[in-house]
mmCIF file of C-alpha atoms in Angstrom:
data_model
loop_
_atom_site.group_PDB
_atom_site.id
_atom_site.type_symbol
_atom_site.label_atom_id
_atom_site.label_comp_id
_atom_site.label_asym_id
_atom_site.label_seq_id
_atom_site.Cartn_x
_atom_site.Cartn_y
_atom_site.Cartn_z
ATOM 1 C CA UNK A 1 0.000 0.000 0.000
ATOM 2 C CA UNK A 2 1.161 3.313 -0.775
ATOM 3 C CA UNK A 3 2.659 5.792 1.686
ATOM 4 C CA UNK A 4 3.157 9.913 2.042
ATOM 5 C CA UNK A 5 3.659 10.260 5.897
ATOM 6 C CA UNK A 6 4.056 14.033 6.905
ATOM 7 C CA UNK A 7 6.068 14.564 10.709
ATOM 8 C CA UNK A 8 3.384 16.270 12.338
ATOM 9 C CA UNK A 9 -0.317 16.520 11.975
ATOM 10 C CA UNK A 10 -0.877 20.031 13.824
ATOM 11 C CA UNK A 11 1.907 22.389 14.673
ATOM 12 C CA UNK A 12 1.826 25.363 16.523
ATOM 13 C CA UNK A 13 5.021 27.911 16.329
ATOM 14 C CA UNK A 14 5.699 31.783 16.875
ATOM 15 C CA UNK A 15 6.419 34.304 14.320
ATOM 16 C CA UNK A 16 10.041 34.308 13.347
ATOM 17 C CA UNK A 17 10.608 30.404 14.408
ATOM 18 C CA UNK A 18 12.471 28.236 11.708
ATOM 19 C CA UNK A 19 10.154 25.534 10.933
ATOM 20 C CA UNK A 20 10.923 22.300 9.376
ATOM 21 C CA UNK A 21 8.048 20.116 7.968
ATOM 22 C CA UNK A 22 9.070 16.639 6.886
ATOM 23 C CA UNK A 23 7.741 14.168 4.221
ATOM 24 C CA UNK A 24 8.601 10.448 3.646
ATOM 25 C CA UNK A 25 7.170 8.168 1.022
ATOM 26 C CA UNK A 26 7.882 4.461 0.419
ATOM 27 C CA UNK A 27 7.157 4.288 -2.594
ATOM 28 C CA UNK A 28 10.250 4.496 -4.466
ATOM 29 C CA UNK A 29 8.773 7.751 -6.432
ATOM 30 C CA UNK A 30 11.417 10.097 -8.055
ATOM 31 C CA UNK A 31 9.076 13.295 -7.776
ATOM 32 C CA UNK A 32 8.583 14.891 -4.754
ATOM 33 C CA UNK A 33 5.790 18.227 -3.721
ATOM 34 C CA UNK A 34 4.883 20.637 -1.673
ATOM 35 C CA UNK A 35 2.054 22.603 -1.455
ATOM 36 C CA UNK A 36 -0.333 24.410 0.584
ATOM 37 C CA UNK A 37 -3.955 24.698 0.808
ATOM 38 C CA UNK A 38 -6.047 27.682 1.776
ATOM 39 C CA UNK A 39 -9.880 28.445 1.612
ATOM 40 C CA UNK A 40 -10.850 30.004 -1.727
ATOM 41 C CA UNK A 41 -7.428 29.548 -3.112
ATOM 42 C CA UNK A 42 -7.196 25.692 -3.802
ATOM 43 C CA UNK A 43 -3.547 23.979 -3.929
ATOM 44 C CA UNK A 44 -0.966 26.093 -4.721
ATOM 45 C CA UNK A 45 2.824 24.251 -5.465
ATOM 46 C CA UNK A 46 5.416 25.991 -3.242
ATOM 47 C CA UNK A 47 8.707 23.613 -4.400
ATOM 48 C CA UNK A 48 9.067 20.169 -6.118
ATOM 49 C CA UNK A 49 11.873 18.304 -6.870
ATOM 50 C CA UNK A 50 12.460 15.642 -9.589
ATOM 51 C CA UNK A 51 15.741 13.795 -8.046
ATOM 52 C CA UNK A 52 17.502 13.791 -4.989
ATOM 53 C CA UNK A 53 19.840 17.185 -4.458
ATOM 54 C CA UNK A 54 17.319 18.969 -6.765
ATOM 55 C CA UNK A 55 14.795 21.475 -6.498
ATOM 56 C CA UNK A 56 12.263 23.685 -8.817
ATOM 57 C CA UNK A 57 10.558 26.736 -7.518
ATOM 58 C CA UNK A 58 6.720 26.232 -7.800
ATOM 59 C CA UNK A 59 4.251 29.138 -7.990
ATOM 60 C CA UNK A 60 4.492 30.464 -4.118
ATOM 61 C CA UNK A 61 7.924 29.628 -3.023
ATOM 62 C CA UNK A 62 8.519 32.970 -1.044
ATOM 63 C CA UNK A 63 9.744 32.594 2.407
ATOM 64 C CA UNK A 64 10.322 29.032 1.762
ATOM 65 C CA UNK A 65 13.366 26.439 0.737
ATOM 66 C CA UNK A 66 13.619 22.913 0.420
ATOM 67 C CA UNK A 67 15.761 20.062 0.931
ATOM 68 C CA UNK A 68 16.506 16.594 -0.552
ATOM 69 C CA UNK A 69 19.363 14.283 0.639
ATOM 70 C CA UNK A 70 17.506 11.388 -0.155
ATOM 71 C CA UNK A 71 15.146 10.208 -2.258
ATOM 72 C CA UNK A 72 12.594 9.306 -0.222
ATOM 73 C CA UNK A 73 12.365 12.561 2.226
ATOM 74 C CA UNK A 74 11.677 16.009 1.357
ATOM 75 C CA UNK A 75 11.509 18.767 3.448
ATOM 76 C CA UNK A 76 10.282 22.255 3.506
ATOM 77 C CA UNK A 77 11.782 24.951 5.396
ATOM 78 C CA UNK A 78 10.208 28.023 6.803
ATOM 79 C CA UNK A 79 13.045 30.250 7.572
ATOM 80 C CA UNK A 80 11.098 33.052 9.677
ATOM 81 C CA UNK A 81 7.717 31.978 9.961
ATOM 82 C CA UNK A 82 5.357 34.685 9.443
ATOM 83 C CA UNK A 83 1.322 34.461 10.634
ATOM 84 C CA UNK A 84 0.614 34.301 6.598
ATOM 85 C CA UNK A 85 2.227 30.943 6.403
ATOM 86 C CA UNK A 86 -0.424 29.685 8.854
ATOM 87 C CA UNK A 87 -2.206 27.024 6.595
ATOM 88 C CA UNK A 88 -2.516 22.917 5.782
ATOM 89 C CA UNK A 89 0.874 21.811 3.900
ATOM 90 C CA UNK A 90 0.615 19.072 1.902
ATOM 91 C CA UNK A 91 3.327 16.857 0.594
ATOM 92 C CA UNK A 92 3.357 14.362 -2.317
ATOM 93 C CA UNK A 93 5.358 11.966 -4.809
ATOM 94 C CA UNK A 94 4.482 10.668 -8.021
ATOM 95 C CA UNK A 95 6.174 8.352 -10.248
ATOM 96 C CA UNK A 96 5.391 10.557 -13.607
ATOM 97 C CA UNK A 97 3.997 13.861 -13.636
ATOM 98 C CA UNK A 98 0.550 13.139 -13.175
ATOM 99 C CA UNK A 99 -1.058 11.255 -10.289
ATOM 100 C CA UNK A 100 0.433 11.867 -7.343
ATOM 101 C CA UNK A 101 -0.026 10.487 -4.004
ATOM 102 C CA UNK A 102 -0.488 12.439 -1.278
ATOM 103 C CA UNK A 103 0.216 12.512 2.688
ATOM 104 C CA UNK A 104 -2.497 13.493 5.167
ATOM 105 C CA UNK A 105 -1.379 17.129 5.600
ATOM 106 C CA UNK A 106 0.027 19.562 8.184
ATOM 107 C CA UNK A 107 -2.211 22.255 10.024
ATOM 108 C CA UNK A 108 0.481 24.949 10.709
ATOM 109 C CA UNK A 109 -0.788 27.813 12.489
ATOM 110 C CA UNK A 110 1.949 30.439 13.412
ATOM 111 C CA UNK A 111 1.229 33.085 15.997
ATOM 112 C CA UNK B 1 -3.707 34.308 -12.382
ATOM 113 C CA UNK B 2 -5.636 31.338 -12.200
ATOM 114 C CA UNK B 3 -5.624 29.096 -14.583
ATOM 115 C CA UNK B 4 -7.477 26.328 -13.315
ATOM 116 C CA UNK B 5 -11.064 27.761 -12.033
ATOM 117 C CA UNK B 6 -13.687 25.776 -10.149
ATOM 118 C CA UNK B 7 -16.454 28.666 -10.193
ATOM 119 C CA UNK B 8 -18.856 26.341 -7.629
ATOM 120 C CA UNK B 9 -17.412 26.808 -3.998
ATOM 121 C CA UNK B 10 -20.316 24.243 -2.957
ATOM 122 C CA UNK B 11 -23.107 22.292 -4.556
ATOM 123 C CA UNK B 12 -25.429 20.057 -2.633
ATOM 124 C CA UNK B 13 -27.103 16.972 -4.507
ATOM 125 C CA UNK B 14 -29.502 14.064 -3.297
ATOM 126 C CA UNK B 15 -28.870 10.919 -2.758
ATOM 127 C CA UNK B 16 -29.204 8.822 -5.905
ATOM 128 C CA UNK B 17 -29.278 11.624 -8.151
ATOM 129 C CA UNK B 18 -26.315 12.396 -10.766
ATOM 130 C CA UNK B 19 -23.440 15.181 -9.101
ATOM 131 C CA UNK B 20 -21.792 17.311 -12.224
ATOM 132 C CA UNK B 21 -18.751 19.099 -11.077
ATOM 133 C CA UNK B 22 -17.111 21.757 -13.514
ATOM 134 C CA UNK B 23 -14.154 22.960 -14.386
ATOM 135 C CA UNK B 24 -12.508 25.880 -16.766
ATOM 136 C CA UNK B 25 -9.232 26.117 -18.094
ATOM 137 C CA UNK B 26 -7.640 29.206 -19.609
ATOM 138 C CA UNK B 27 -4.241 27.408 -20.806
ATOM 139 C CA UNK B 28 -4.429 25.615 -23.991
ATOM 140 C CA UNK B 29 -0.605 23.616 -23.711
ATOM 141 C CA UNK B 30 -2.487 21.800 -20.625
ATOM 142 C CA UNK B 31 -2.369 18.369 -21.995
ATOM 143 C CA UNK B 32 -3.797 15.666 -19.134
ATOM 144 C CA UNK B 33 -6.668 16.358 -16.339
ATOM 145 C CA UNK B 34 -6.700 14.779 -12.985
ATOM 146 C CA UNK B 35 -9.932 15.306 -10.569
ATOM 147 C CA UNK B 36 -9.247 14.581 -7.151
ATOM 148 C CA UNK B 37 -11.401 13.948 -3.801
ATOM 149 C CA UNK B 38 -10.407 15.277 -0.669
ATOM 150 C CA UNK B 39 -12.084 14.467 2.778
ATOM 151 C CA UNK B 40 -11.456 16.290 6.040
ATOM 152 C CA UNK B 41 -8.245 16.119 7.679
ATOM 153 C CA UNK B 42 -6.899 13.755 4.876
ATOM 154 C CA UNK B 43 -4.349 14.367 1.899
ATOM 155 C CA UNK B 44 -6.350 14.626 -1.794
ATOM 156 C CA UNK B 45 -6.863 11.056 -3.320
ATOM 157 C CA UNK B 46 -6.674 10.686 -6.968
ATOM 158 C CA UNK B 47 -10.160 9.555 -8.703
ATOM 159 C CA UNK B 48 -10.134 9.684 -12.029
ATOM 160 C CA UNK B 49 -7.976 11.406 -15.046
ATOM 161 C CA UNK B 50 -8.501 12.277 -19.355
ATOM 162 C CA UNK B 51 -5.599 13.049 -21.737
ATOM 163 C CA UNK B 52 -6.471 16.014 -23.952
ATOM 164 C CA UNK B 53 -6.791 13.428 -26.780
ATOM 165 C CA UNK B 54 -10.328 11.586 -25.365
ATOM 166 C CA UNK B 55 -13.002 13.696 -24.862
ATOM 167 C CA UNK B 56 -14.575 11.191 -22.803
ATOM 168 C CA UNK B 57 -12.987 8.541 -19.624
ATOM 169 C CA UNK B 58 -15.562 6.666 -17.500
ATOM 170 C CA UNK B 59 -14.773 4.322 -14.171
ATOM 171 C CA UNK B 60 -17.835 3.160 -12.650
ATOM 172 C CA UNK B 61 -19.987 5.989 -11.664
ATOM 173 C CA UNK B 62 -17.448 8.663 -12.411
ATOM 174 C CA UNK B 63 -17.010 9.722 -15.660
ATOM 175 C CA UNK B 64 -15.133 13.057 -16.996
ATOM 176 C CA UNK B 65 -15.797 15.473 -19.794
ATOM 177 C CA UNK B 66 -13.686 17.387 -21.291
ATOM 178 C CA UNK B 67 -14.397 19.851 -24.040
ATOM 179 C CA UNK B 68 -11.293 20.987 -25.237
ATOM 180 C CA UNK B 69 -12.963 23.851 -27.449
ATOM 181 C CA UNK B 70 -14.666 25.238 -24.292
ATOM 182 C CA UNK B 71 -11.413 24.768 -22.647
ATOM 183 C CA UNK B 72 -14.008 23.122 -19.816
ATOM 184 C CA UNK B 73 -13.856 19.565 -17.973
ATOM 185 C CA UNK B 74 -16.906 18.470 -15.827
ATOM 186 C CA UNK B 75 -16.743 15.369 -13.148
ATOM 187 C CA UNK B 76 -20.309 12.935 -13.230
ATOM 188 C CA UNK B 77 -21.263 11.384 -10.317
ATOM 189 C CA UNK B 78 -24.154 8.847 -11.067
ATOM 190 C CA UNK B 79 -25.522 7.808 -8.875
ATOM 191 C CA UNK B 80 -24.568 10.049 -5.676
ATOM 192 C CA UNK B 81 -24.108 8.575 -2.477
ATOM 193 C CA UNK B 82 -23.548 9.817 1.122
ATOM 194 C CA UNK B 83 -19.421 8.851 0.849
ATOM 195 C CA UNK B 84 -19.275 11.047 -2.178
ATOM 196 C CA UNK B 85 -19.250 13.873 0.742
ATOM 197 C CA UNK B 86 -16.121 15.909 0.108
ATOM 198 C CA UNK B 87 -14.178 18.990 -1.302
ATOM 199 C CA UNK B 88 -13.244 17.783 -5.690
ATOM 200 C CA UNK B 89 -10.125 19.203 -7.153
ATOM 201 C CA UNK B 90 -9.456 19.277 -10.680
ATOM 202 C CA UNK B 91 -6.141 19.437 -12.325
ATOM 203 C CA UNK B 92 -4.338 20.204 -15.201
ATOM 204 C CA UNK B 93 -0.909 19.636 -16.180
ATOM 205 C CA UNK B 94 1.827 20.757 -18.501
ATOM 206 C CA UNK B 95 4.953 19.602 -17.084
ATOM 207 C CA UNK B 96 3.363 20.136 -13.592
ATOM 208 C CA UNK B 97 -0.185 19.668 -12.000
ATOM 209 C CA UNK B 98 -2.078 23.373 -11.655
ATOM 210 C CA UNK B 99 -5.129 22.438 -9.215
ATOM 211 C CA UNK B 100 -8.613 24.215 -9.182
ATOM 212 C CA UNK B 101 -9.999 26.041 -6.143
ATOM 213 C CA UNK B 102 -12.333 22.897 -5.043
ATOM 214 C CA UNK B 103 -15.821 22.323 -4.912
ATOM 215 C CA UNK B 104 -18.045 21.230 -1.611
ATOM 216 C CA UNK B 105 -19.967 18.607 -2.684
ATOM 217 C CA UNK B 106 -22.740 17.180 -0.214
ATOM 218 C CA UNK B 107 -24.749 14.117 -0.385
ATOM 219 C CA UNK B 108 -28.343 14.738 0.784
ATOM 220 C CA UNK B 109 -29.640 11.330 2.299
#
């Protein structure tokens, strides 16, 4: 059975914290995702990566960086957390570019 | 600018009738569709997906449209039921997914 686990399920941290959210699959997948959902605004892709040590800017990647030392984790990286960045973070993989797999999500709220 | 648009924040359907979700595109190099199904406090599952080639893909009681033309895609439900309950996201990809803004959809017993 397929598997996106995400660290934490809720996290609560203060403006300015560094905040690392972690994703592992088992699946083997070379593509790796993050995004994060907010009411009204759907998913929006922050960083992906296609390969371990690599990483593509998405659409929102402000105020956020990535990392990949191995294929199956990738992290995101919230250098100064702002109260903005307070939303559900969702990571996935994917073998190809299309269906992707996805872990249950992290409810960040930063105050 | 958003390039995937689901205009219907919510729609609310009866039990046993057919649920239509839509979907409008504005970029014409998107070449596959994905629709995804997302309960609470759980990661989006994949449901059901059309290449830009078919205008048509059906998997039991979800089939999806797409009129390239319109630059539209629509998600049937037929027959609803209760477990249908929960936010749809359609996709589109050129090189990377772009997702809609999701629609509510509840199942009226």
């Amino acid at each position: 059975d397929v598997k996106v686990t995400q660290s934490s399920r809720y996290l609560v941290k203060r403006t300015g914290e560094k905040v690392f959210l972690e994703c592992v699959q088992d699946m083997d997948h070379e593509n790796m995702f993050w995004y994060r959902q907010d009411p009204g605004l759907g998913l929006r892709l922050i960083y992906f990566s296609y390969d371990v040590k690599m990483k593509e800017k998405g659409d929102i990647p402000e105020g956020y960086s990535v990392s990949r030392e191995k294929k199956e984790r990738f992290s995101l990286i919230l250098e100064s957390a702002s109260t903005n960045q307070t939303s559900m973070y969702l990571c996935a993989s994917s073998l190809g570019v299309y269906e992707q797999f996805f872990g249950p999500g992290t409810r960040l709220t930063v105050l | 600018d958003q390039q995937v648009k689901q205009n219907s924040p919510s729609l609310s359907v009866q039990e046993g009738r057919i649920s239509i979700l839509n979907c409008d595109y504005t970029n014409s190099m998107f070449d596959y569709f994905l629709w995804y199904k997302k309960y609470p406090a759980e990661g989006p599952t994949f449901l059901i997906s059309i290449s830009s080639i078919k205008d048509k893909n059906e998997d039991g009681r979800f089939t999806v449209f797409l009129n390239k033309s319109a630059k539209h895609l629509s998600l049937h439900i037929v027959p609803s039921q209760p477990g249908d309950s929960a936010v749809y996201f359609c996709a589109a990809s050129v090189e990377k997914l772009t997702f809609g803004t999701g629609t509510r959809l509840t199942i009226i017993p």
